[in-house]
CSV table of C-alpha atoms in Angstrom, one decimal:
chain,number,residue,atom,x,y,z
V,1,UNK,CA,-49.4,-74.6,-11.9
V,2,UNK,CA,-47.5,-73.6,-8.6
V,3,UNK,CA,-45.1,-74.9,-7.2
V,4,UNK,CA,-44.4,-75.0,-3.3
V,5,UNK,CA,-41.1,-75.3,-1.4
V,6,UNK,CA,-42.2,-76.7,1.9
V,7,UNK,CA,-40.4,-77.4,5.4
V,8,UNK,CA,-37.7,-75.0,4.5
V,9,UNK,CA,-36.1,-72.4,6.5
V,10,UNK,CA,-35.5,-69.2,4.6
V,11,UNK,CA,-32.8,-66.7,4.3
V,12,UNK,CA,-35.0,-63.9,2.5
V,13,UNK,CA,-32.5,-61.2,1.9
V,14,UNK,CA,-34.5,-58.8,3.4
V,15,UNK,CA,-34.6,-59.7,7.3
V,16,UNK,CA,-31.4,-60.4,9.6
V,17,UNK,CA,-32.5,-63.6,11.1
V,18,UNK,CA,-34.0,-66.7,9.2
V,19,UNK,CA,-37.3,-68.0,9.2
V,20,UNK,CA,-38.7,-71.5,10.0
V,21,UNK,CA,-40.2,-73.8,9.1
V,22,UNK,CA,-40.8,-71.7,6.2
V,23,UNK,CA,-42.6,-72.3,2.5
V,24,UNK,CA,-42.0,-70.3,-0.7
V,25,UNK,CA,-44.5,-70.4,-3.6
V,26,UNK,CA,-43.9,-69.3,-7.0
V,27,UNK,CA,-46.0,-69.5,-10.1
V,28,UNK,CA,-44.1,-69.4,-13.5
V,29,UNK,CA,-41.3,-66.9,-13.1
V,30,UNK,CA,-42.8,-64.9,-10.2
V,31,UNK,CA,-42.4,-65.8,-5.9
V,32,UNK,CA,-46.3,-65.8,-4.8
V,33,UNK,CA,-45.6,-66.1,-1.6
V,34,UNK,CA,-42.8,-66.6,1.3
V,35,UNK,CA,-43.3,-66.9,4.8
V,36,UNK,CA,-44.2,-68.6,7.8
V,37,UNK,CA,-45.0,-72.3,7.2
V,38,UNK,CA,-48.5,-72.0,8.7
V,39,UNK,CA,-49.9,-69.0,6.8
V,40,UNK,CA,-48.8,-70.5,3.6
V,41,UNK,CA,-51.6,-70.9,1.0
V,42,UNK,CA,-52.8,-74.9,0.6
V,43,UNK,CA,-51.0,-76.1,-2.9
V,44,UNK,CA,-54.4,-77.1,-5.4
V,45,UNK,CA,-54.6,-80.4,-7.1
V,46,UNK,CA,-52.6,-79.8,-9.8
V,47,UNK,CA,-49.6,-77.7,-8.1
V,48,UNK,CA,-46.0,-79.4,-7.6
V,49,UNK,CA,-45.2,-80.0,-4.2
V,50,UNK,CA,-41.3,-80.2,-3.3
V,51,UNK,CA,-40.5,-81.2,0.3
V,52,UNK,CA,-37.2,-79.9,1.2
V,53,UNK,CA,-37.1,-80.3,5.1
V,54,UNK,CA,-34.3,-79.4,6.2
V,55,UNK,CA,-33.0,-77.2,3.3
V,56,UNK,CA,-32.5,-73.6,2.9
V,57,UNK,CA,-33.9,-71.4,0.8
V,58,UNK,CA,-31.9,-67.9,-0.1
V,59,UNK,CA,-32.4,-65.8,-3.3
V,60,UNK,CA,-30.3,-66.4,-6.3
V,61,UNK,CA,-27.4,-65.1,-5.9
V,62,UNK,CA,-25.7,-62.1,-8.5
V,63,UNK,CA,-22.4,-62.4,-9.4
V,64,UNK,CA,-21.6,-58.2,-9.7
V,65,UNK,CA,-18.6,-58.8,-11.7
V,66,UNK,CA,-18.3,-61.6,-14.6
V,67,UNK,CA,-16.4,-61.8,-17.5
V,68,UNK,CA,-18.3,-64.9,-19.0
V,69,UNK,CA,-16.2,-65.1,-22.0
V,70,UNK,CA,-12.7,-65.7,-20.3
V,71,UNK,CA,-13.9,-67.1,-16.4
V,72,UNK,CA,-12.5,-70.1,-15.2
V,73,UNK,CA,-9.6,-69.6,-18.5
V,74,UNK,CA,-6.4,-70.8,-18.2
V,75,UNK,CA,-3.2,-68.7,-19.4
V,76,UNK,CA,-2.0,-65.5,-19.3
V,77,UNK,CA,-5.4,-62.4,-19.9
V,78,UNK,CA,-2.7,-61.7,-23.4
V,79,UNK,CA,-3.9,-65.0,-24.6
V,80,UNK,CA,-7.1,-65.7,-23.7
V,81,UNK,CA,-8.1,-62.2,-25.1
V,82,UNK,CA,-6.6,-63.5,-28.1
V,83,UNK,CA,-8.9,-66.4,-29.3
V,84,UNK,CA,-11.0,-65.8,-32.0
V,85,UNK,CA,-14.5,-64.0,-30.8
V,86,UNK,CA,-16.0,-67.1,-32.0
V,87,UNK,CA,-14.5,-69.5,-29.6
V,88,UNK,CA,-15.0,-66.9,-26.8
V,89,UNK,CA,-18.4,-67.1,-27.4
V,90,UNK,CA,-18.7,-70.4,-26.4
V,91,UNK,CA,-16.6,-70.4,-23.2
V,92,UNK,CA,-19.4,-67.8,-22.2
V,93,UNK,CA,-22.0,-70.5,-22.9
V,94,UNK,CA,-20.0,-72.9,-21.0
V,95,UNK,CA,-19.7,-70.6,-17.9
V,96,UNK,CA,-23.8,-69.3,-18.2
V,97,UNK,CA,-24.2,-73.2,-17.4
V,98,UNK,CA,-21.1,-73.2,-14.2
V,99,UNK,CA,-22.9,-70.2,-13.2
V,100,UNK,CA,-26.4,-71.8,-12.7
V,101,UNK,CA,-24.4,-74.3,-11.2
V,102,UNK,CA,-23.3,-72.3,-8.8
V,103,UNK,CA,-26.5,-71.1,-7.6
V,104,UNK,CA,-26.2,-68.0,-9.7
V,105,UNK,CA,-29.5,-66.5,-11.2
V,106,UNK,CA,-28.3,-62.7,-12.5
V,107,UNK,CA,-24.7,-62.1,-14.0
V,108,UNK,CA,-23.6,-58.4,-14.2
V,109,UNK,CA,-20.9,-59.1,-16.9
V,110,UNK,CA,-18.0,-56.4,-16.9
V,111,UNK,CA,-16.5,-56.8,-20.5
V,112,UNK,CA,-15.5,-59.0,-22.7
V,113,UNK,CA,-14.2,-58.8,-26.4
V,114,UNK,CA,-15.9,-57.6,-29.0
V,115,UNK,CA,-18.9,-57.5,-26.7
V,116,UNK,CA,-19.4,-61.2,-26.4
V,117,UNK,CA,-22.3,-61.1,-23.2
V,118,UNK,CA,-24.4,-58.7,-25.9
V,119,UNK,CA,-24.8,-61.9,-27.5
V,120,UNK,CA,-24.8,-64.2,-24.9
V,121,UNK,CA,-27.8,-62.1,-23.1
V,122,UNK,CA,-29.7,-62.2,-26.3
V,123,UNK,CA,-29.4,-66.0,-26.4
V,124,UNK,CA,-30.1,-66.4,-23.2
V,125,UNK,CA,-33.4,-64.3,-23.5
V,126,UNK,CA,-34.2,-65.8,-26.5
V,127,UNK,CA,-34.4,-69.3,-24.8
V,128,UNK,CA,-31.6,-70.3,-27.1
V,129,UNK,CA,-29.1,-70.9,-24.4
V,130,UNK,CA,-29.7,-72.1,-20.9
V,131,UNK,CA,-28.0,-69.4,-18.4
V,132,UNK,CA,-28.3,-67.0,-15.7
V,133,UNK,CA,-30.4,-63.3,-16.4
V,134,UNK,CA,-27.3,-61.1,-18.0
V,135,UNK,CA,-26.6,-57.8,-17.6
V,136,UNK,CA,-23.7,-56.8,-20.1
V,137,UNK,CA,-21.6,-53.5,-20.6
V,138,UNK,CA,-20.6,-54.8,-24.1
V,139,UNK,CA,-17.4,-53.6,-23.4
V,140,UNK,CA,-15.4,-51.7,-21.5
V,141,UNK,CA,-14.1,-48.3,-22.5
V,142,UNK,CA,-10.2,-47.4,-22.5
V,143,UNK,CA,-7.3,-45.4,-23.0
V,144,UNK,CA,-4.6,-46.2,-25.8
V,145,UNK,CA,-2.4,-48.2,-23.6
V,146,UNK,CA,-5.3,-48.2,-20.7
V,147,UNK,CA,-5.7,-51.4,-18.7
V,148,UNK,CA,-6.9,-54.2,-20.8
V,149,UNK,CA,-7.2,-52.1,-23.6
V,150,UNK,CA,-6.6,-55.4,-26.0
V,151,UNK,CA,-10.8,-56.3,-25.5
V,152,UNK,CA,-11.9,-52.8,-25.2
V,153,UNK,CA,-13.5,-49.7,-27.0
V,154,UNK,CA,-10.2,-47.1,-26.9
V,155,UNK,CA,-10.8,-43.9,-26.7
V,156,UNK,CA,-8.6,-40.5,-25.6
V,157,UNK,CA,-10.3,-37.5,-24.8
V,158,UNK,CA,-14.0,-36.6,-24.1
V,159,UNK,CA,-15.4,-36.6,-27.2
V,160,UNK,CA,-13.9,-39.7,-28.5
V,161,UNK,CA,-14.8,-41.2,-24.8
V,162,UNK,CA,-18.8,-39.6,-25.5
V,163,UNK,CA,-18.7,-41.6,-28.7
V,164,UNK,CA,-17.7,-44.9,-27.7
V,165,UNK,CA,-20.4,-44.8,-24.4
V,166,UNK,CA,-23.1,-43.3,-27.1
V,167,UNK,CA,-21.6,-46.7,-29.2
V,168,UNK,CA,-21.8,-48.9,-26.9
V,169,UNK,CA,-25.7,-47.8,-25.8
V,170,UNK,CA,-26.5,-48.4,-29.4
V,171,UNK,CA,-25.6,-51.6,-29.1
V,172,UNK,CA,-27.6,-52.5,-26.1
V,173,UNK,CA,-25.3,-51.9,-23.1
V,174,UNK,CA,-27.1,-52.5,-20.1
V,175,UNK,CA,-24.4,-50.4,-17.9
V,176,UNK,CA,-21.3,-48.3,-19.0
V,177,UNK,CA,-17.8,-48.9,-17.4
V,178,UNK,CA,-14.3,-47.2,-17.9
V,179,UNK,CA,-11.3,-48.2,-17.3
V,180,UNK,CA,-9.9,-45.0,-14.8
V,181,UNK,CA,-6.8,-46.8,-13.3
V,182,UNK,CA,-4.3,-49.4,-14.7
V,183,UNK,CA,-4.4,-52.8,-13.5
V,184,UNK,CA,-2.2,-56.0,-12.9
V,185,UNK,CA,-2.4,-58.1,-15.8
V,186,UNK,CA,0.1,-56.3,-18.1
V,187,UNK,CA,3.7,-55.5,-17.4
V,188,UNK,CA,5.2,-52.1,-18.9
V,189,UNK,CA,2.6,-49.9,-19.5
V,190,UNK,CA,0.2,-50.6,-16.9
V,191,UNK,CA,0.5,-49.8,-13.8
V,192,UNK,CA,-2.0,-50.3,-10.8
V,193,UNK,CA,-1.2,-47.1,-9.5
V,194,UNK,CA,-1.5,-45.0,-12.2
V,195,UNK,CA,-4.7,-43.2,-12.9
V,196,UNK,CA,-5.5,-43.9,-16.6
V,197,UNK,CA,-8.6,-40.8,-17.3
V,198,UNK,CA,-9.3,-37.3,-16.6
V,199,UNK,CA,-12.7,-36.2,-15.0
V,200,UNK,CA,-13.9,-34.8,-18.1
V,201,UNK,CA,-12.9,-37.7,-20.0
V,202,UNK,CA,-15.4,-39.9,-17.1
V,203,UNK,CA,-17.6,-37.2,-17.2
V,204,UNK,CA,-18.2,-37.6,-20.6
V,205,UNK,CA,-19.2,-41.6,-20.6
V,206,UNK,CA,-21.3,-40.8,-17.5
V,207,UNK,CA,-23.2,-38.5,-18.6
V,208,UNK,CA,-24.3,-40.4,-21.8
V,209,UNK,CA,-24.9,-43.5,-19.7
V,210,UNK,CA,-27.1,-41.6,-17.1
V,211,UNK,CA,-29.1,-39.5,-20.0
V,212,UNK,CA,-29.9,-43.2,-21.3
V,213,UNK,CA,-30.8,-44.5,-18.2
V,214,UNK,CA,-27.9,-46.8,-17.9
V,215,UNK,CA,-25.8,-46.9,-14.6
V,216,UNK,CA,-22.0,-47.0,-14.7
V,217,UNK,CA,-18.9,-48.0,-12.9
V,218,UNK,CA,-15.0,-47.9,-13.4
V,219,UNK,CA,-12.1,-50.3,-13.2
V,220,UNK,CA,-10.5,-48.6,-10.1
V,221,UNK,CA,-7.8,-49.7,-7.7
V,222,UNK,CA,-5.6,-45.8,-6.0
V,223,UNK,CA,-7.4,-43.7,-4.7
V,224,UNK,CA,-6.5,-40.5,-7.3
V,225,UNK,CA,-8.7,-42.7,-10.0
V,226,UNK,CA,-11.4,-43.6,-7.6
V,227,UNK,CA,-11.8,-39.8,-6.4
V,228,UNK,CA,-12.0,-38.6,-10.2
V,229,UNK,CA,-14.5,-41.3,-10.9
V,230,UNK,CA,-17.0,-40.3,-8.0
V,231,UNK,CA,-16.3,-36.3,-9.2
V,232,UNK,CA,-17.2,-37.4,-12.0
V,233,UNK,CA,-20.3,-39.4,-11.0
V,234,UNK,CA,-19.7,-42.7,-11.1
V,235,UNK,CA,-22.7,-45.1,-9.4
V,236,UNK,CA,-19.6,-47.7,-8.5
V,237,UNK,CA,-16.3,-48.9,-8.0
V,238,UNK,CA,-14.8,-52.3,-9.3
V,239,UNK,CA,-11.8,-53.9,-7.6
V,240,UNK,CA,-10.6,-50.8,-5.0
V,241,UNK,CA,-7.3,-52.8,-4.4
V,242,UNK,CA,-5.5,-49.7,-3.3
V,243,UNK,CA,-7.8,-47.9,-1.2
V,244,UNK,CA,-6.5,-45.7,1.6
V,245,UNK,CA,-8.9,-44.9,5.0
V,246,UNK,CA,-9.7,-41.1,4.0
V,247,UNK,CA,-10.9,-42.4,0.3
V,248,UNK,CA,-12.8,-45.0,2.0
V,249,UNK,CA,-14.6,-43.0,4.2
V,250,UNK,CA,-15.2,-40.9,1.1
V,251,UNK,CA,-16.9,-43.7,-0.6
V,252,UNK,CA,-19.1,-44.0,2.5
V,253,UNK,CA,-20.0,-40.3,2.8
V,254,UNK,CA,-20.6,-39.8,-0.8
V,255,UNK,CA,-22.7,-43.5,-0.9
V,256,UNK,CA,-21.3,-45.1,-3.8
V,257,UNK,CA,-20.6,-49.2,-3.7
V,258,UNK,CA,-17.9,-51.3,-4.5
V,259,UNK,CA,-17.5,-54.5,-5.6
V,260,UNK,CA,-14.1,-55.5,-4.4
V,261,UNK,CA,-13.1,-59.0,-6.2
V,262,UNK,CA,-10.8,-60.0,-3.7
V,263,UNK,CA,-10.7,-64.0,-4.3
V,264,UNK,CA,-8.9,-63.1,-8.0
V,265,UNK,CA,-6.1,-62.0,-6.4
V,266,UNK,CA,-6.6,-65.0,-3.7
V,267,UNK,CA,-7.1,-67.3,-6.5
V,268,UNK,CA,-4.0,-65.7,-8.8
V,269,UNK,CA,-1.6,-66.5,-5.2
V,270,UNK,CA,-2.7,-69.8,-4.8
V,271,UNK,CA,-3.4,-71.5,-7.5
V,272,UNK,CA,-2.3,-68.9,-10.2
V,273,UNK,CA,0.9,-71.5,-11.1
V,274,UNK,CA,-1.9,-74.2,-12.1
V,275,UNK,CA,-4.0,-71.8,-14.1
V,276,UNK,CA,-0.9,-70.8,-15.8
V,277,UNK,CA,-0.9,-67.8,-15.0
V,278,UNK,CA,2.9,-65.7,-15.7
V,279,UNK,CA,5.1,-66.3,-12.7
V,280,UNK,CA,5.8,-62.8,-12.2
V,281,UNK,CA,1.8,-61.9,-11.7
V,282,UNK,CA,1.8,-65.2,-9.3
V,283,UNK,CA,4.7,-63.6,-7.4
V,284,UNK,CA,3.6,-60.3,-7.5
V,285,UNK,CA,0.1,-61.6,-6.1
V,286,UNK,CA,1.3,-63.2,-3.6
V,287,UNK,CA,3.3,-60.5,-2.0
V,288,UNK,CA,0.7,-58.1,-1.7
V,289,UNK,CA,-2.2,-60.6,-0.5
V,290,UNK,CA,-2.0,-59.4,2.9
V,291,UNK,CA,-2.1,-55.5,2.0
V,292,UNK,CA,-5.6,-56.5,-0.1
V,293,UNK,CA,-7.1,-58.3,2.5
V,294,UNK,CA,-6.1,-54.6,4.9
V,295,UNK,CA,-7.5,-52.4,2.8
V,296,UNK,CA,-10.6,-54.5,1.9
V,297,UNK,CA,-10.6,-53.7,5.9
V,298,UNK,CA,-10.6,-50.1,5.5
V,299,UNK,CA,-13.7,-50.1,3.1
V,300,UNK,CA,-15.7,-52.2,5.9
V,301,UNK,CA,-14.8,-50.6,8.8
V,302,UNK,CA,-15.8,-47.1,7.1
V,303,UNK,CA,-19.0,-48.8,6.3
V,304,UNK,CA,-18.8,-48.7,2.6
V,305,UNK,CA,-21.6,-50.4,0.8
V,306,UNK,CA,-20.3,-53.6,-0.7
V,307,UNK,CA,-21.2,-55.6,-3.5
V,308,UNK,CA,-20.2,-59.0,-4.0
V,309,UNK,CA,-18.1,-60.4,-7.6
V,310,UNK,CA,-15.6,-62.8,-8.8
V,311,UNK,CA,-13.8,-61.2,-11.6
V,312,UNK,CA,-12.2,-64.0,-13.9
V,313,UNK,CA,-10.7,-67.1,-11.9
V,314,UNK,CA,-12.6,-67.7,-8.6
V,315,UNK,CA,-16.4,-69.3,-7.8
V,316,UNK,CA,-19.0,-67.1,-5.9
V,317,UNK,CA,-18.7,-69.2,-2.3
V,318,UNK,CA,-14.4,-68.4,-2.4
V,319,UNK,CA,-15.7,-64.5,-2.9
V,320,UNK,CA,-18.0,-64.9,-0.2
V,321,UNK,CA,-15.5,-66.1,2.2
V,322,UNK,CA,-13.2,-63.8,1.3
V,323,UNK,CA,-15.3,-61.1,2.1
V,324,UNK,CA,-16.5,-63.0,5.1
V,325,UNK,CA,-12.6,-63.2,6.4
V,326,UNK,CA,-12.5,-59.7,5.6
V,327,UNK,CA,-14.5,-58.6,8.5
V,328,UNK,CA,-18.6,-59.0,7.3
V,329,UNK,CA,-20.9,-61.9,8.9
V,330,UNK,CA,-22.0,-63.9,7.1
V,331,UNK,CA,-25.6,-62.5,6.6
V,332,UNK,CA,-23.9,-59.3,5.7
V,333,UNK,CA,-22.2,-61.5,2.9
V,334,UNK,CA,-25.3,-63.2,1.8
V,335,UNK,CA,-27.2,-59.8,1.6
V,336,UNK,CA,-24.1,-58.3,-0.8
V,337,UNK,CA,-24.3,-61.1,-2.9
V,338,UNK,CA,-28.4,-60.5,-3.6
V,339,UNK,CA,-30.1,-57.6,-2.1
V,340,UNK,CA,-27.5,-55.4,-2.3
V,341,UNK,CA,-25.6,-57.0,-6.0
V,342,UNK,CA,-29.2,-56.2,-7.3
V,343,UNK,CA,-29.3,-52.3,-6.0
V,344,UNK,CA,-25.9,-52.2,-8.1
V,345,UNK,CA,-27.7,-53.0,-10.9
V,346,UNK,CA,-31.0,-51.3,-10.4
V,347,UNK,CA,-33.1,-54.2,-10.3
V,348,UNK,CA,-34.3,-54.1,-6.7
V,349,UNK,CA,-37.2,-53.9,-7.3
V,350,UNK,CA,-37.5,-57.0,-8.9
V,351,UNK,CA,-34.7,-59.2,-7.5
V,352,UNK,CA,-32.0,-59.8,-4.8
V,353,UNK,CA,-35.0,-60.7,-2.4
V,354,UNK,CA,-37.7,-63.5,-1.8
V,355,UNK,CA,-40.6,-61.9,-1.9
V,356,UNK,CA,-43.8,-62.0,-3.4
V,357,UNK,CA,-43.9,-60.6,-6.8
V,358,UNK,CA,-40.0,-60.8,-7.7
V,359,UNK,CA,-39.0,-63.0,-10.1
V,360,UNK,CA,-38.3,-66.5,-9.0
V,361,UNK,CA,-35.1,-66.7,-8.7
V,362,UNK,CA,-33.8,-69.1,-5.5
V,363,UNK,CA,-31.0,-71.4,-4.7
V,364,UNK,CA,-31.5,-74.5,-2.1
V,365,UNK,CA,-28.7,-75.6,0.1
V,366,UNK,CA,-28.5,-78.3,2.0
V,367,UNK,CA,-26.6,-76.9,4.8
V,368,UNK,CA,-26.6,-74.0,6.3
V,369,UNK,CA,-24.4,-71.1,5.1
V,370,UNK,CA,-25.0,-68.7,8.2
V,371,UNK,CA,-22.9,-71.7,10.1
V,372,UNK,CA,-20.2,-71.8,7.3
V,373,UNK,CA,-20.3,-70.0,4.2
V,374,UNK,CA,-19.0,-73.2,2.1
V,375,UNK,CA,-22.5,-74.6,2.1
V,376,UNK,CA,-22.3,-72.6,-1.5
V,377,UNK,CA,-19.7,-74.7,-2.6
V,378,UNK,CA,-22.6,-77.4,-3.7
V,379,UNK,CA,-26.0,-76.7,-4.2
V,380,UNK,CA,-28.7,-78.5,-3.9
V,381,UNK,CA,-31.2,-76.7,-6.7
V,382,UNK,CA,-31.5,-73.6,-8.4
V,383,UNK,CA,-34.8,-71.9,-9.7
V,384,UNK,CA,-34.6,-68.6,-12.4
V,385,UNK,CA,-37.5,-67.4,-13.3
V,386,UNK,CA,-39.2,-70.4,-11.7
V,387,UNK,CA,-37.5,-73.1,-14.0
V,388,UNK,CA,-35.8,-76.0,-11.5
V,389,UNK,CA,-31.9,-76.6,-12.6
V,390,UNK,CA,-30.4,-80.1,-11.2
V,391,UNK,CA,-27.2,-79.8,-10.7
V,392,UNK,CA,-25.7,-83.0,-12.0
V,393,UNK,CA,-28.0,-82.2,-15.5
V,394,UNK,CA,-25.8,-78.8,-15.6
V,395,UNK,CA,-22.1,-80.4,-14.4
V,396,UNK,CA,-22.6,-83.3,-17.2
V,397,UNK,CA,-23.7,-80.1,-19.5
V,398,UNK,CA,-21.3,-77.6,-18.8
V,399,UNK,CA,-17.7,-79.4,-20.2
V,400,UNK,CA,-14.5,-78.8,-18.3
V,401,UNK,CA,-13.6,-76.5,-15.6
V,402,UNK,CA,-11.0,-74.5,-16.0
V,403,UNK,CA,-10.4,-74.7,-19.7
């Protein structure tokens, strides 16, 4: 049995303008057709017919950078990443359901302790746990004293480095990442501008990733880490936060993505107090808001191919208008959040678009989002892999938000 989403107009993720009136057809978890209203095939007596005049249809979107297993937490990173695996476990099944709900179809989760989204994914697949397609690094791989080293494999030098990628492909990684800079969630040791791995120390994880056939990526805000990681060969760059023009330009020469996660720190500024977040992050957050904002501007402006994530606190349609703010239209937007998210992960070829023969992962808004980028904020459906998701069924599911 089809089913046959009729009187739309679609946002495909593959052309620049929309199409309407438009239908898209899709057949258990695979789009049959999508196009022009009049072409579309005539549904047979047993197919579902869904009139959404008046809605729009878009691709599911991908949210390139997740951390199921702490998002939408409250506290400090020091004491989330210190609940017991066990509870973490089912904050990520609480946040596969608020990502469904937010038209989310494919999660590309960057880390989590003790590899909770390993877990998670293989529920997920197993039809044990309603949830978004997941694509998990386990977890992340660190210095001693590296950023976030609390939730991740640590290892110094390159073979201790080749042994914890060749650990964490053993244990079903879909991606490798590093940790090649500090960060902004521990005072002391940590530091944002400090470079935190050598070249041969990346080069090591890479190459195990890539000989596996898994892609990889690095925690990465100055410049010094971002250039070893791409020497090192690195398929893409979380975060950027310190970014100067010359290394963005690099970037763009040398064709490697980022996913910049800029409403975290948006979020941390604005309602970091609420989340409970330490004052001094709040503080230090919201002193440097404007500098993020500029140098997310130097990665567009050099033409930098850009993904689109949410790290820990925000929802996809705040990243979206971030990025929007930042200097992209709002197509460009839509198409890093799908077509592009899904080049990041190497599943092109059968997401990120609606087209025949992908899977059948869509979203249905109710207004449009080339107008105002917000329509995201409340969906009107979801499909993945051609199963229909109303969202009051997954809000009444899903618990609180934050907790």
């Amino acid at each position: 049995m089809a089913t046959h989403l009729v009187g739309v107009t679609l946002i495909d993720g593959v052309q620049d303008r929309p199409l309407r009136p438009a239908t898209v057809v899709f057949e258990e978890d695979r789009i049959t057709y999508a196009g022009r209203a009049q072409d579309a095939p005539k549904p047979a007596p047993d197919d579902r017919v869904l009139d959404l005049s008046g809605a729009y249809v878009l691709p599911g979107l991908i949210n390139a950078h997740e951390h199921l297993d702490t998002r939408h937490g409250t506290r400090s990173f020091q004491e989330r990443a210190a609940e017991p695996t066990e509870y973490l476990a089912l904050r990520a099944a609480r946040n596969c359901l608020s990502a469904l709900l937010e038209g989310v179809t494919t999660v590309r989760d960057c880390g989590g302790k003790g590899g909770t989204a390993l877990w998670v994914r293989r529920a997920v697949e197993a039809g044990l746990l309603k949830g978004p397609r997941v694509f998990a690094c386990g977890q992340p791989i660190a210095m001693t004293g590296g950023h976030g080293d609390e939730i991740c494999l640590v290892a110094d030098g390159a073979d201790a480095v080749r042994h914890a990628a060749r650990k964490l492909i053993r244990a079903g990684a879909s991606f490798i990442k590093c940790m090649a800079s500090g960060g902004y969630v521990t005072r002391g040791y940590d530091d944002p501008h400090s470079p935190q791995y050598t070249v041969e120390e990346l080069r090591a994880a890479f190459e195990e990733a890539h000989w596996a056939g898994r892609r990889t990526t690095v925690h990465a805000h100055p410049p010094v880490a971002i250039r070893r990681a791409v020497e090192a060969g690195v398929d893409c760059i979380e975060h950027a936060g310190l970014v100067d023009r010359p290394t963005a330009e690099f970037l763009a020469e040398r064709g490697v993505p980022v996913v910049p996660t800029l409403a975290e720190s948006w979020v941390i500024a604005e309602r970091g107090e609420a989340l409970g977040r330490p004052r001094w992050l709040v503080e230090e957050t919201r002193a440097h808001l404007d500098e993020r904002m500029e140098r997310f501007g130097y990665l567009v402006q050099a033409g930098v191919q850009l993904g689109c994530g949410t790290d820990v606190a925000p929802f996809m349609w705040e990243e979206m208008l971030l990025m929007h703010q930042g200097g992209l239209s709002p197509m460009q937007v839509i198409q890093a959040a799908t077509r592009v998210n899904a080049e990041i992960l190497g599943v092109g070829d059968r997401t990120g678009t609606v087209e025949p023969g992908k899977w059948a992962d869509l979203v249905v808004l109710s207004d449009d989002p080339l107008d105002d980028l917000r329509a995201f904020e409340q969906v009107s459906l979801v499909v993945k892999g051609g199963e229909v998701y109303e969202p009051a069924a997954l809000r009444a599911a899903m618990g609180r938000i934050p907790l």
